[in-house]
Amino acid sequence: MPTQMQQTATIIALTTLTVLAAVQILAACGLPVGRLLWGGAKRVLPVGMRWASVGAVVLYGVFAYILLVQGADLPLNGSGLIMVLSWVLFGYLVLATFGNLRSRSRAERYVMAPASAILAIATLIITLT
């Protein structure tokens, strides 16, 4: 049974992933949100980067699945594979946070870096509890 802290962290993580996926979908559709993504060089993403945004949405779905299994006590919770994937996800999110902090794009530094940090912290809480 998940703890209250784990449940809260799962809700925060899934909400953050949903918002990030929505931004990626908007970018993939050609809306001018590109300053938040992929280094912030393009306001409207070119076609190749739009496909990368579609890939990011799929990746966010995988992240959500890992966090749901771990944080909502779904089948496979506690399995070695899910535990390893949770730690890999945490490491990825820490690296993403630092990458976003180093971005030339102010929007990426001030919006995406905190989002990555929130996800990293929530992932750590979900994994440890």
Tab-separated table of C-alpha atoms in Angstrom, residues 47-106:
chain	number	residue	atom	x	y	z
A	47	VAL	CA	9.256	19.243	-38.980
A	48	GLY	CA	12.109	17.078	-37.677
A	49	MET	CA	11.895	18.627	-34.226
A	50	ARG	CA	8.113	18.210	-34.264
A	51	TRP	CA	8.642	14.472	-34.681
A	52	ALA	CA	11.067	14.592	-31.772
A	53	SER	CA	8.263	16.170	-29.721
A	54	VAL	CA	5.988	13.282	-30.673
A	55	GLY	CA	8.715	10.910	-29.476
A	56	ALA	CA	8.969	12.858	-26.229
A	57	VAL	CA	5.242	12.366	-25.620
A	58	VAL	CA	5.681	8.609	-26.046
A	59	LEU	CA	8.651	8.710	-23.662
A	60	TYR	CA	6.571	10.647	-21.113
A	61	GLY	CA	3.995	7.854	-21.338
A	62	VAL	CA	6.686	5.314	-20.463
A	63	PHE	CA	7.798	7.526	-17.565
A	64	ALA	CA	4.189	7.746	-16.347
A	65	TYR	CA	3.806	3.969	-16.500
A	66	ILE	CA	6.973	3.414	-14.453
A	67	LEU	CA	5.859	5.958	-11.848
A	68	LEU	CA	2.325	4.548	-11.699
A	69	VAL	CA	3.563	1.015	-11.173
A	70	GLN	CA	5.931	2.170	-8.452
A	71	GLY	CA	3.718	4.808	-6.843
A	72	ALA	CA	0.251	3.318	-7.123
A	73	ASP	CA	1.108	-0.258	-6.176
A	74	LEU	CA	0.193	-1.721	-9.562
A	75	PRO	CA	1.339	-5.176	-10.675
A	76	LEU	CA	5.134	-5.354	-11.065
A	77	ASN	CA	5.577	-2.925	-8.163
A	78	GLY	CA	8.735	-3.845	-6.342
A	79	SER	CA	10.061	-5.914	-9.225
A	80	GLY	CA	13.736	-5.576	-9.970
A	81	LEU	CA	13.071	-4.196	-13.444
A	82	ILE	CA	10.735	-1.428	-12.250
A	83	MET	CA	13.131	-0.525	-9.446
A	84	VAL	CA	16.042	-0.225	-11.887
A	85	LEU	CA	13.907	1.774	-14.333
A	86	SER	CA	12.829	4.107	-11.511
A	87	TRP	CA	16.451	4.821	-10.614
A	88	VAL	CA	17.385	5.288	-14.274
A	89	LEU	CA	14.456	7.696	-14.639
A	90	PHE	CA	15.598	9.614	-11.570
A	91	GLY	CA	19.121	9.919	-12.985
A	92	TYR	CA	17.778	11.018	-16.364
A	93	LEU	CA	15.629	13.704	-14.739
A	94	VAL	CA	18.552	15.024	-12.689
A	95	LEU	CA	20.608	15.298	-15.884
A	96	ALA	CA	17.660	16.939	-17.679
A	97	THR	CA	17.388	19.498	-14.897
A	98	PHE	CA	21.036	20.488	-15.241
A	99	GLY	CA	20.739	20.517	-19.028
A	100	ASN	CA	17.727	22.811	-18.847
A	101	LEU	CA	19.538	25.094	-16.391
A	102	ARG	CA	22.391	25.464	-18.910
A	103	SER	CA	20.090	26.235	-21.841
A	104	ARG	CA	20.483	29.494	-23.747
A	105	SER	CA	16.703	29.803	-23.686
A	106	ARG	CA	15.390	31.754	-20.708
